[in-house]
């Protein structure tokens, strides 16, 4: 216990002693009043109170003077007062303890308050950063919406321009047809007037093969060339003018994201697949010994993959009635209808032993195939002569009759017919005289077509010479 506690005890004892002395004086005064005898004057003297420094004892010996007498009642009062004071001290101790606990709790609460303030500040900063980020995102979204609107406006403008060009092309096609009719009439008139009996070249014999597989339920007869989105390009079939060949070469059109690989170049599509590219799409190829790379479509989902597409027909969007140089270099769109090019096909085939797969689809959506155990072309000096192996498949063998034949176009006749098969069949091919298949012919909508020449995309052993296939793919792959 500290000095303050002892000081408090001393003060309490002094106060108690003073109170007891006052009680003794009053008692003696009352006793003096009760005694008989003559009245005497009394005097009251104020003396300094003495501090009690030792124990207070009640003596049972001879009586002490009244001023020094301490009775048991005084002792009891002092004890009661000290007990009360002790209880008050205990109460004060409890209060002090409670106050101490409250102080500790207050300190803990202040500490938690400081932690809570720091956490609130951190959350506020995070909220502020999130608001700033969302504002930036909203700005980027607004810019993206602006670009989309601009692109949409540009697309609408191009669409209007395209429709205008389409209308102009239709008008020009009608004019050309009218002029062709007029020219034919004038030629006949000239023959009648001048007596020129010039003989027209005899057409090739029609395919007499009765196919084992004939597509049934043909929806309609058609001799219209189906263009993109079902648009028909009017052309006069069987006229002397016919279709004019074009000299444009292969258009390297980049397909949509996900179907193009920027890696490479690879030797062929099997090399690309072995390098870990198992997705069907466009790849950069450079066969061994070739001077320049090329883009080709790789089919990785058919028969273990690794197939390089060398020809594809599917919608009539590309004209295949072209000259020698165009067939040599290639033309069309890699992700659509295209011809890979005789020189590219020759460079691919001379790398090793390759096999050929021809995939045909009719207008009933049925697919058949013709596979050949080997395939390669001879160089341009031999007019890219075709060399095939044995046949296997369910489409019928219509290509073996073209084995060993040179490639023929309208401007370079290498077939075995007296005339030019490319002129009658409206395409370039390894014609015989003229042959049992014409996969580079005219794309007719609906399958069966009417024409005096068998110039459709036909496979004689499947559908005959007057049934034009809906889709064709030719692809090559190294022999396992």
mmCIF file of C-alpha atoms in Angstrom, residues 112 118 255 332 386 388 403 414 418:
data_model
loop_
_atom_site.group_PDB
_atom_site.id
_atom_site.type_symbol
_atom_site.label_atom_id
_atom_site.label_comp_id
_atom_site.label_asym_id
_atom_site.label_seq_id
_atom_site.Cartn_x
_atom_site.Cartn_y
_atom_site.Cartn_z
ATOM 1 C CA UNK A 112 -9.873 -1.401 -32.860
ATOM 2 C CA UNK A 118 -7.372 2.146 -41.663
ATOM 3 C CA UNK A 255 -10.086 -16.017 -93.488
ATOM 4 C CA UNK A 332 -9.948 -18.265 -106.249
ATOM 5 C CA UNK A 386 -1.508 -36.822 -114.569
ATOM 6 C CA UNK A 388 -2.611 -41.989 -110.719
ATOM 7 C CA UNK A 403 -4.616 -41.165 -116.142
ATOM 8 C CA UNK A 414 -3.475 -31.107 -125.132
ATOM 9 C CA UNK A 418 -10.191 -33.382 -132.562
#
